[in-house]
Amino acid sequence: MHLKNIKGSYPFFFVIDDGGFDFAVKGDKNSKITLETYDTILKIAKKFNIKIPICFTMKYLDKKNISSVGTPLEYLDELTELFKKNKKYLEIGSHGLTHEYKTNHPGEFYCLDINKPVPEKIQREHIEKSAKIFDYLNLDFPELFVPAYNIWEKGITDKILSEYGVKYIIGQKKFGYKKHIYKYINSDYLEFLPRASLGLASKEYSLTGLYKNYGPFKWKIKEFVKMFIIPRNPFINLYSGKSLKQNRVHSYMTHIGNFMPLNYDFWVDMLNGVKQNQRLKLCKDNREAIKYFYNRI
Ligand SMILES: [Zn+2]
């Protein structure tokens, strides 16, 4: 079917970053990510019959220290099993090897703090080492890639990833860091799929009872997150997407800490709301999100 012939609404799909992270907030013991967090994501996927991508930073899955920077999770074997058994509901994506460059620069493939790309040789090494870890775990290199901090070097990062079978790069179209504005429109090597914020930060691991301040207003987290779903108020577009336009996106950004077991009811409510909203389509997987994303372009 031609993509333009698909009638429908705005896609709702989310992709989870920071798979493998030990803690949602470094130094906060209560924010420890355990296997139960992945079980919670699986439970949500089963309840709504969707396939949720979780993008992993591979140093946390590096059991044999292939990368020489491995810090493997204590429940790595169970986690790998969980994915292998539940391919219908969970998809593994790549979120780099180290997340930061040399532990202190935000961005693994491009340093946001100094506005400079990481040398090509090192970008390749990171992707090559990730591939070896996937191999060791007997997993295919993912189709989906989400760059840490949304930052990547056009023509280099995407080119190397394409050599490893990556098909899609998901990130923000436009964002600011310090004085620089970064813009991405497309890639010559991968399909660039834009995403938007849901107003949720990675450190927000307890969504029950959370309030958010927004201008002079105070919002319950559930109401706050709803405002970020496209189509949305132009002021939110301006605040979050730096544009007044109602730009369609492929998916929304979430982080592993947002899916702690105590947040299960939050997500069930949220997705039930999406299903009841005639202007939205809860997409069952990445491919369906792509189809609905192109619908009104
Ligand atoms: Zn990340």
PDB file of N, CA, C and O in Angstrom, residues 16 44 80 88 114 135 175 192 207 251 262:
ATOM      1  N   ILE A  16      12.419   3.738  24.318  1.00  0.00           N
ATOM      2  CA  ILE A  16      13.020   3.915  25.643  1.00  0.00           C
ATOM      3  C   ILE A  16      14.549   3.980  25.543  1.00  0.00           C
ATOM      4  O   ILE A  16      15.189   3.071  25.014  1.00  0.00           O
ATOM      5  N   ILE A  44       3.400  -3.959  30.146  1.00  0.00           N
ATOM      6  CA  ILE A  44       2.698  -2.892  29.397  1.00  0.00           C
ATOM      7  C   ILE A  44       2.529  -3.325  27.934  1.00  0.00           C
ATOM      8  O   ILE A  44       1.451  -3.219  27.345  1.00  0.00           O
ATOM      9  N   THR A  80      18.910 -10.953  29.102  1.00  0.00           N
ATOM     10  CA  THR A  80      19.057 -11.453  27.731  1.00  0.00           C
ATOM     11  C   THR A  80      17.986 -12.500  27.435  1.00  0.00           C
ATOM     12  O   THR A  80      17.377 -12.492  26.367  1.00  0.00           O
ATOM     13  N   LYS A  88       8.218 -10.814  20.508  1.00  0.00           N
ATOM     14  CA  LYS A  88       6.957 -10.259  20.019  1.00  0.00           C
ATOM     15  C   LYS A  88       6.649  -8.904  20.692  1.00  0.00           C
ATOM     16  O   LYS A  88       5.934  -8.077  20.132  1.00  0.00           O
ATOM     17  N   ILE A 114      31.927  21.001  23.797  1.00  0.00           N
ATOM     18  CA  ILE A 114      32.934  21.763  23.051  1.00  0.00           C
ATOM     19  C   ILE A 114      32.536  21.916  21.577  1.00  0.00           C
ATOM     20  O   ILE A 114      33.304  22.442  20.774  1.00  0.00           O
ATOM     21  N   ASP A 135      27.202  -9.780  19.182  1.00  0.00           N
ATOM     22  CA  ASP A 135      27.600 -11.107  18.683  1.00  0.00           C
ATOM     23  C   ASP A 135      27.762 -12.100  19.813  1.00  0.00           C
ATOM     24  O   ASP A 135      27.256 -13.218  19.767  1.00  0.00           O
ATOM     25  N   PHE A 175      17.450  21.109  18.400  1.00  0.00           N
ATOM     26  CA  PHE A 175      17.572  21.353  19.835  1.00  0.00           C
ATOM     27  C   PHE A 175      18.766  22.255  20.108  1.00  0.00           C
ATOM     28  O   PHE A 175      19.657  22.411  19.269  1.00  0.00           O
ATOM     29  N   PHE A 192      16.108   8.864   8.861  1.00  0.00           N
ATOM     30  CA  PHE A 192      16.058   9.688  10.071  1.00  0.00           C
ATOM     31  C   PHE A 192      14.609   9.842  10.509  1.00  0.00           C
ATOM     32  O   PHE A 192      13.765  10.316   9.753  1.00  0.00           O
ATOM     33  N   LEU A 207       6.595   8.480  39.132  1.00  0.00           N
ATOM     34  CA  LEU A 207       5.633   9.360  38.468  1.00  0.00           C
ATOM     35  C   LEU A 207       4.343   9.491  39.269  1.00  0.00           C
ATOM     36  O   LEU A 207       3.478  10.283  38.928  1.00  0.00           O
ATOM     37  N   SER A 251       7.971   9.248  17.088  1.00  0.00           N
ATOM     38  CA  SER A 251       7.863   8.678  18.437  1.00  0.00           C
ATOM     39  C   SER A 251       8.218   9.708  19.504  1.00  0.00           C
ATOM     40  O   SER A 251       8.688  10.802  19.189  1.00  0.00           O
ATOM     41  N   LEU A 262       6.564   0.952  40.029  1.00  0.00           N
ATOM     42  CA  LEU A 262       5.519   1.787  40.633  1.00  0.00           C
ATOM     43  C   LEU A 262       4.816   2.679  39.608  1.00  0.00           C
ATOM     44  O   LEU A 262       3.759   3.255  39.900  1.00  0.00           O
TER      45      LEU A 262
END
